[in-house]
Short mmCIF file of C-alpha atoms in Angstrom, two decimals:
data_model
loop_
_atom_site.label_atom_id
_atom_site.label_comp_id
_atom_site.label_asym_id
_atom_site.label_seq_id
_atom_site.Cartn_x
_atom_site.Cartn_y
_atom_site.Cartn_z
CA UNK A 4 -4.34 -9.17 20.94
CA UNK A 5 -2.28 -9.88 23.96
CA UNK A 6 0.37 -12.66 23.70
CA UNK A 7 1.64 -14.36 26.77
CA UNK A 8 4.85 -16.25 26.98
CA UNK A 9 6.74 -17.82 29.85
CA UNK A 10 10.43 -18.95 30.22
CA UNK A 11 11.23 -22.67 29.40
CA UNK A 12 14.62 -22.36 30.93
CA UNK A 13 17.45 -20.09 31.88
CA UNK A 14 20.74 -19.24 29.93
CA UNK A 15 23.85 -19.04 32.00
CA UNK A 16 26.66 -17.01 30.53
CA UNK A 17 29.91 -15.44 31.67
CA UNK A 18 28.43 -11.95 30.77
CA UNK A 19 27.18 -10.51 34.00
CA UNK A 20 26.69 -6.89 32.75
CA UNK A 21 25.44 -5.34 29.38
CA UNK A 22 28.88 -3.74 29.02
CA UNK A 23 30.60 -7.14 29.23
CA UNK A 24 29.05 -8.29 26.04
CA UNK A 25 31.47 -7.81 23.07
CA UNK A 26 30.49 -5.46 20.24
CA UNK A 27 30.91 -8.07 17.59
CA UNK A 28 29.37 -10.86 19.52
CA UNK A 29 29.24 -13.34 16.52
CA UNK A 30 32.99 -13.76 17.32
CA UNK A 31 32.19 -15.05 20.77
CA UNK A 32 33.79 -18.42 21.66
CA UNK A 33 32.35 -18.19 25.20
CA UNK A 34 31.00 -21.23 26.77
CA UNK A 35 27.45 -21.05 28.45
CA UNK A 36 24.84 -23.37 29.85
CA UNK A 37 21.18 -23.67 29.24
CA UNK A 38 19.11 -25.26 31.88
CA UNK A 39 15.75 -26.29 30.56
CA UNK A 40 12.99 -26.63 33.16
CA UNK A 41 12.37 -30.34 33.89
CA UNK A 42 8.96 -30.27 32.49
CA UNK A 43 10.32 -29.60 29.05
CA UNK A 44 13.28 -32.00 29.30
CA UNK A 45 11.56 -34.78 27.16
CA UNK A 46 11.33 -32.38 24.31
CA UNK A 47 15.19 -32.35 24.09
CA UNK A 48 15.17 -35.90 22.59
CA UNK A 49 17.20 -36.22 19.44
CA UNK A 50 18.67 -32.77 19.87
CA UNK A 51 22.22 -34.13 20.13
CA UNK A 52 22.22 -34.98 16.45
CA UNK A 53 22.43 -31.25 15.66
CA UNK A 54 25.64 -29.40 15.92
CA UNK A 55 24.07 -25.89 16.04
CA UNK A 56 20.87 -24.48 17.56
CA UNK A 57 18.87 -21.33 17.49
CA UNK A 58 18.04 -20.08 20.85
CA UNK A 59 15.19 -17.55 21.20
CA UNK A 60 15.19 -15.59 24.49
CA UNK A 61 13.78 -12.54 26.29
CA UNK A 62 15.84 -9.48 26.48
CA UNK A 63 14.84 -9.06 30.19
CA UNK A 64 17.06 -6.00 30.71
CA UNK A 65 15.59 -4.13 27.58
CA UNK A 66 14.25 -0.68 27.97
CA UNK A 67 11.53 1.14 25.92
CA UNK A 68 12.03 0.90 22.20
CA UNK A 69 12.83 3.92 20.00
CA UNK A 70 12.24 3.90 16.24
CA UNK A 71 15.89 5.11 15.56
CA UNK A 72 18.78 3.65 17.39
CA UNK A 73 22.57 4.08 17.48
CA UNK A 74 23.70 0.46 17.42
CA UNK A 75 26.89 -1.19 18.78
CA UNK A 76 28.85 -0.83 15.49
CA UNK A 77 28.13 2.74 14.43
CA UNK A 78 27.54 6.28 15.77
CA UNK A 79 24.80 7.08 13.22
CA UNK A 80 21.09 6.57 13.82
CA UNK A 81 19.45 3.64 12.09
CA UNK A 82 15.89 2.25 11.81
CA UNK A 83 15.41 -0.06 14.64
CA UNK A 84 14.32 -2.96 12.47
CA UNK A 85 17.50 -2.54 10.35
CA UNK A 86 19.47 -3.38 13.53
CA UNK A 87 19.57 -6.29 16.07
CA UNK A 88 19.45 -3.79 18.96
CA UNK A 89 17.81 -5.10 22.14
CA UNK A 90 15.21 -2.39 22.88
CA UNK A 91 12.46 -3.55 20.53
CA UNK A 92 8.62 -3.55 20.78
CA UNK A 93 8.89 -7.27 21.48
CA UNK A 94 12.38 -7.78 23.02
CA UNK A 95 12.99 -11.19 21.56
CA UNK A 96 16.72 -12.15 20.73
CA UNK A 97 17.86 -14.91 18.51
CA UNK A 98 21.37 -16.36 18.56
CA UNK A 99 23.10 -19.25 16.79
CA UNK A 100 25.06 -21.42 19.18
CA UNK A 101 27.14 -24.49 19.01
CA UNK A 102 25.91 -27.47 20.98
CA UNK A 103 28.83 -29.10 22.76
CA UNK A 104 27.07 -31.61 25.07
CA UNK A 105 23.76 -32.44 26.55
CA UNK A 106 23.43 -33.84 30.10
CA UNK A 107 19.71 -34.40 30.88
CA UNK A 108 18.17 -31.02 31.02
CA UNK A 109 21.38 -29.02 30.64
CA UNK A 110 23.02 -28.04 27.32
CA UNK A 111 26.52 -26.88 27.23
CA UNK A 112 26.99 -24.40 24.29
CA UNK A 113 29.71 -22.38 22.62
CA UNK A 114 29.42 -18.81 21.17
CA UNK A 115 27.16 -17.36 23.85
CA UNK A 116 26.36 -13.61 23.47
CA UNK A 117 23.65 -12.96 26.04
CA UNK A 118 23.36 -11.65 29.65
CA UNK A 119 23.80 -14.26 32.51
CA UNK A 120 20.42 -15.57 33.62
CA UNK A 121 18.47 -14.54 30.43
CA UNK A 122 15.08 -16.27 30.18
CA UNK A 123 14.97 -18.90 27.34
CA UNK A 124 11.84 -18.92 25.16
CA UNK A 125 12.54 -21.61 22.60
CA UNK A 126 15.16 -23.82 21.01
CA UNK A 127 15.07 -24.74 17.29
CA UNK A 128 17.46 -26.85 15.21
CA UNK A 129 19.72 -25.01 12.96
CA UNK A 130 19.22 -26.19 9.37
CA UNK A 131 21.41 -24.63 6.57
CA UNK A 132 18.73 -25.40 3.92
CA UNK A 133 16.23 -23.24 5.91
CA UNK A 134 18.60 -20.75 7.38
CA UNK A 135 21.19 -19.87 4.66
CA UNK A 136 21.00 -17.84 1.54
CA UNK A 137 23.53 -16.76 -1.13
CA UNK A 138 23.79 -13.32 -2.70
CA UNK A 139 22.88 -11.39 0.49
CA UNK A 140 23.02 -7.63 0.83
CA UNK A 141 23.57 -6.29 4.35
CA UNK A 142 22.94 -2.64 3.94
CA UNK A 143 24.62 -0.28 6.50
CA UNK A 144 26.51 -3.22 8.06
CA UNK A 145 28.49 -3.96 4.85
CA UNK A 146 31.48 -1.82 6.02
CA UNK A 147 31.00 -2.32 9.71
CA UNK A 148 31.55 -6.19 9.97
CA UNK A 149 35.04 -7.60 9.73
CA UNK B 12 7.76 -14.64 35.17
CA UNK B 13 5.11 -13.66 32.75
CA UNK B 14 6.17 -12.13 29.41
CA UNK B 15 3.66 -10.08 27.31
CA UNK B 16 4.02 -9.30 23.76
CA UNK B 17 1.84 -7.68 21.17
CA UNK B 18 1.76 -7.79 17.31
CA UNK B 19 3.62 -5.06 15.52
CA UNK B 20 1.93 -5.88 12.19
CA UNK B 21 0.26 -8.57 10.16
CA UNK B 22 1.69 -11.00 7.64
CA UNK B 23 -0.50 -11.63 4.55
CA UNK B 24 0.18 -14.85 2.63
CA UNK B 25 -1.58 -17.04 -0.03
CA UNK B 26 -1.78 -19.81 2.56
CA UNK B 27 -5.28 -19.66 4.05
CA UNK B 28 -5.25 -22.98 5.82
CA UNK B 29 -2.61 -24.97 7.57
CA UNK B 30 -2.84 -27.79 5.03
CA UNK B 31 -2.04 -25.36 2.23
CA UNK B 32 1.47 -24.83 3.48
CA UNK B 33 4.06 -26.92 1.69
CA UNK B 34 6.00 -29.64 3.57
CA UNK B 35 9.31 -28.34 2.51
CA UNK B 36 8.49 -24.80 3.00
CA UNK B 37 12.02 -23.54 2.49
CA UNK B 38 11.36 -24.11 -1.20
CA UNK B 39 8.63 -21.64 -1.15
CA UNK B 40 8.86 -18.79 -3.74
CA UNK B 41 5.43 -17.41 -2.68
CA UNK B 42 5.07 -13.71 -2.46
CA UNK B 43 3.49 -12.18 0.63
CA UNK B 44 3.03 -8.85 2.32
CA UNK B 45 3.93 -7.46 5.79
CA UNK B 46 1.92 -4.58 7.05
CA UNK B 47 3.58 -2.84 9.98
CA UNK B 48 1.36 -0.95 12.23
CA UNK B 49 1.82 2.76 11.55
CA UNK B 50 3.38 3.57 14.95
CA UNK B 51 6.27 1.28 14.01
CA UNK B 52 6.82 2.54 10.40
CA UNK B 53 9.74 4.89 11.42
CA UNK B 54 11.64 1.83 12.59
CA UNK B 55 11.78 0.52 9.01
CA UNK B 56 14.26 3.12 8.00
CA UNK B 57 17.40 1.67 6.26
CA UNK B 58 15.68 -1.68 5.90
CA UNK B 59 15.82 -1.37 2.02
CA UNK B 60 19.63 -1.94 2.22
CA UNK B 61 19.01 -5.61 3.29
CA UNK B 62 18.03 -8.35 0.76
CA UNK B 63 16.92 -10.79 3.32
CA UNK B 64 15.05 -10.47 6.61
CA UNK B 65 14.17 -12.60 9.60
CA UNK B 66 10.55 -12.47 10.53
CA UNK B 67 9.49 -13.48 13.90
CA UNK B 68 5.87 -14.26 14.27
CA UNK B 69 3.19 -15.85 16.55
CA UNK B 70 1.86 -19.25 15.60
CA UNK B 71 -1.62 -18.02 16.37
CA UNK B 72 -3.24 -21.30 15.32
CA UNK B 73 -0.92 -23.58 17.49
CA UNK B 74 -2.36 -25.95 19.86
CA UNK B 75 -1.02 -27.22 23.11
CA UNK B 76 2.60 -28.57 22.76
CA UNK B 77 3.67 -32.13 23.23
CA UNK B 78 7.18 -33.12 24.03
CA UNK B 79 7.39 -35.62 21.19
CA UNK B 80 6.01 -34.75 17.79
CA UNK B 81 5.71 -36.20 14.36
CA UNK B 82 6.92 -33.43 12.11
CA UNK B 83 6.06 -32.79 8.48
CA UNK B 84 8.94 -34.69 7.07
CA UNK B 85 8.78 -38.08 8.93
CA UNK B 86 6.37 -40.56 10.48
CA UNK B 87 8.53 -41.11 13.63
CA UNK B 88 8.38 -39.23 16.93
CA UNK B 89 11.00 -36.75 17.67
CA UNK B 90 11.76 -34.39 20.60
CA UNK B 91 9.91 -31.12 20.03
CA UNK B 92 13.15 -29.00 20.23
CA UNK B 93 14.72 -31.10 17.52
CA UNK B 94 11.94 -29.98 15.16
CA UNK B 95 10.44 -26.70 13.99
CA UNK B 96 6.89 -27.93 14.59
CA UNK B 97 4.49 -25.03 15.57
CA UNK B 98 2.94 -26.54 18.77
CA UNK B 99 5.57 -25.18 21.13
CA UNK B 100 5.56 -23.99 24.69
CA UNK B 101 5.98 -20.52 23.30
CA UNK B 102 4.75 -20.67 19.70
CA UNK B 103 7.14 -18.27 18.10
CA UNK B 104 8.13 -18.85 14.51
CA UNK B 105 11.04 -17.71 12.48
CA UNK B 106 11.36 -17.46 8.73
CA UNK B 107 14.08 -16.05 6.36
CA UNK B 108 12.48 -14.10 3.60
CA UNK B 109 13.63 -12.04 0.68
CA UNK B 110 12.75 -8.36 0.73
CA UNK B 111 11.50 -7.33 -2.65
CA UNK B 112 10.15 -3.84 -1.99
CA UNK B 113 9.12 -1.48 0.62
CA UNK B 114 6.37 1.16 0.24
CA UNK B 115 5.97 3.01 3.44
CA UNK B 116 4.76 0.56 6.12
CA UNK B 117 4.37 -2.38 3.76
CA UNK B 118 7.02 -4.90 2.88
CA UNK B 119 6.67 -7.14 -0.17
CA UNK B 120 8.53 -10.36 0.54
CA UNK B 121 9.22 -13.54 -1.25
CA UNK B 122 9.54 -17.12 0.32
CA UNK B 123 6.64 -16.92 2.61
CA UNK B 124 5.60 -19.97 4.58
CA UNK B 125 3.21 -18.82 7.13
CA UNK B 126 -0.50 -18.72 7.44
CA UNK B 127 -2.44 -15.66 6.10
CA UNK B 128 -2.95 -12.96 8.89
CA UNK B 129 -0.21 -14.29 10.97
CA UNK B 130 0.64 -11.62 13.82
CA UNK B 131 4.17 -10.39 13.38
CA UNK B 132 6.36 -9.94 16.41
CA UNK B 133 9.65 -8.63 15.11
CA UNK B 134 11.80 -8.05 12.06
CA UNK B 135 15.71 -8.38 12.11
CA UNK B 136 18.14 -8.05 9.31
CA UNK B 137 19.59 -11.15 7.98
CA UNK B 138 23.45 -11.05 8.38
CA UNK B 139 25.42 -14.19 7.21
CA UNK B 140 28.34 -13.46 9.54
CA UNK B 141 25.92 -13.82 12.39
CA UNK B 142 23.49 -16.43 10.85
CA UNK B 143 25.63 -18.88 8.87
CA UNK B 144 27.97 -21.57 10.02
CA UNK B 145 30.01 -24.18 8.32
CA UNK B 146 30.31 -27.84 9.19
CA UNK B 147 26.80 -28.27 10.53
CA UNK B 148 25.21 -31.58 11.46
CA UNK B 149 21.39 -31.71 11.12
CA UNK B 150 20.53 -34.95 12.94
CA UNK B 151 17.42 -36.76 11.83
CA UNK B 152 16.79 -34.23 9.05
CA UNK B 153 19.88 -35.32 7.20
CA UNK B 154 18.05 -37.81 4.99
CA UNK B 155 14.83 -35.94 4.85
CA UNK B 156 15.87 -32.74 3.21
CA UNK B 157 16.34 -32.74 -0.57
#
């Protein structure tokens, strides 16, 4: 089975190179913009009611995946699916961002952690009931995240 | 730009038909299985340390998207990107599931809300620091979610 996707917009960010992206990117307060292509603008109706959005995007600079990787936060090798590393069999990234403003087909967002001009694949509303759990174990990341 | 993805495994669920999936699927306690194709098994190393996982998958039964949709929880029309509806320009779904057990290339998971035999695209560890926010507004869903 081959699955074909296409960008629905472009994410603009202050990070021009991979090395500019901070290791602990969840701390990012950087502002970015998402331009949705005009044909999808109508689908943004009602989005202003949500304070936070999931953005799904294509890691367009990703290389070939390896099963074991050395992620940002450690020197050891970990199984790829136990990391958020970008070289993946299907290089799809997800980030949770804060919606600051919408002007027609442009969303201004806070907390961006992707490369400039990253192709956008999808936007979904962030809903705590769907997306939050209690009593979570985070494996090898436990002592890495401050 | 054309983006090509391929399944990395298959999700097995008790839901054989779209109409079997409960409206408020975040309440699901159903058990399912994910079989990762053998070539990706090594990438599952260290995953047992995580209690919860994101699964990204292909809505393989999705139809053509419309900009305005009537989602499960309401009778009104909303902008597609303000919903989690499955007919999307790029029909990628995300679900947060609980990892019960791993046996080689098979993961037993709880809280499944996808169709049986859904093609799996990616697995990422769930990390509250990355994936949780406080003071969240959820727009039209505010009075729909109990």
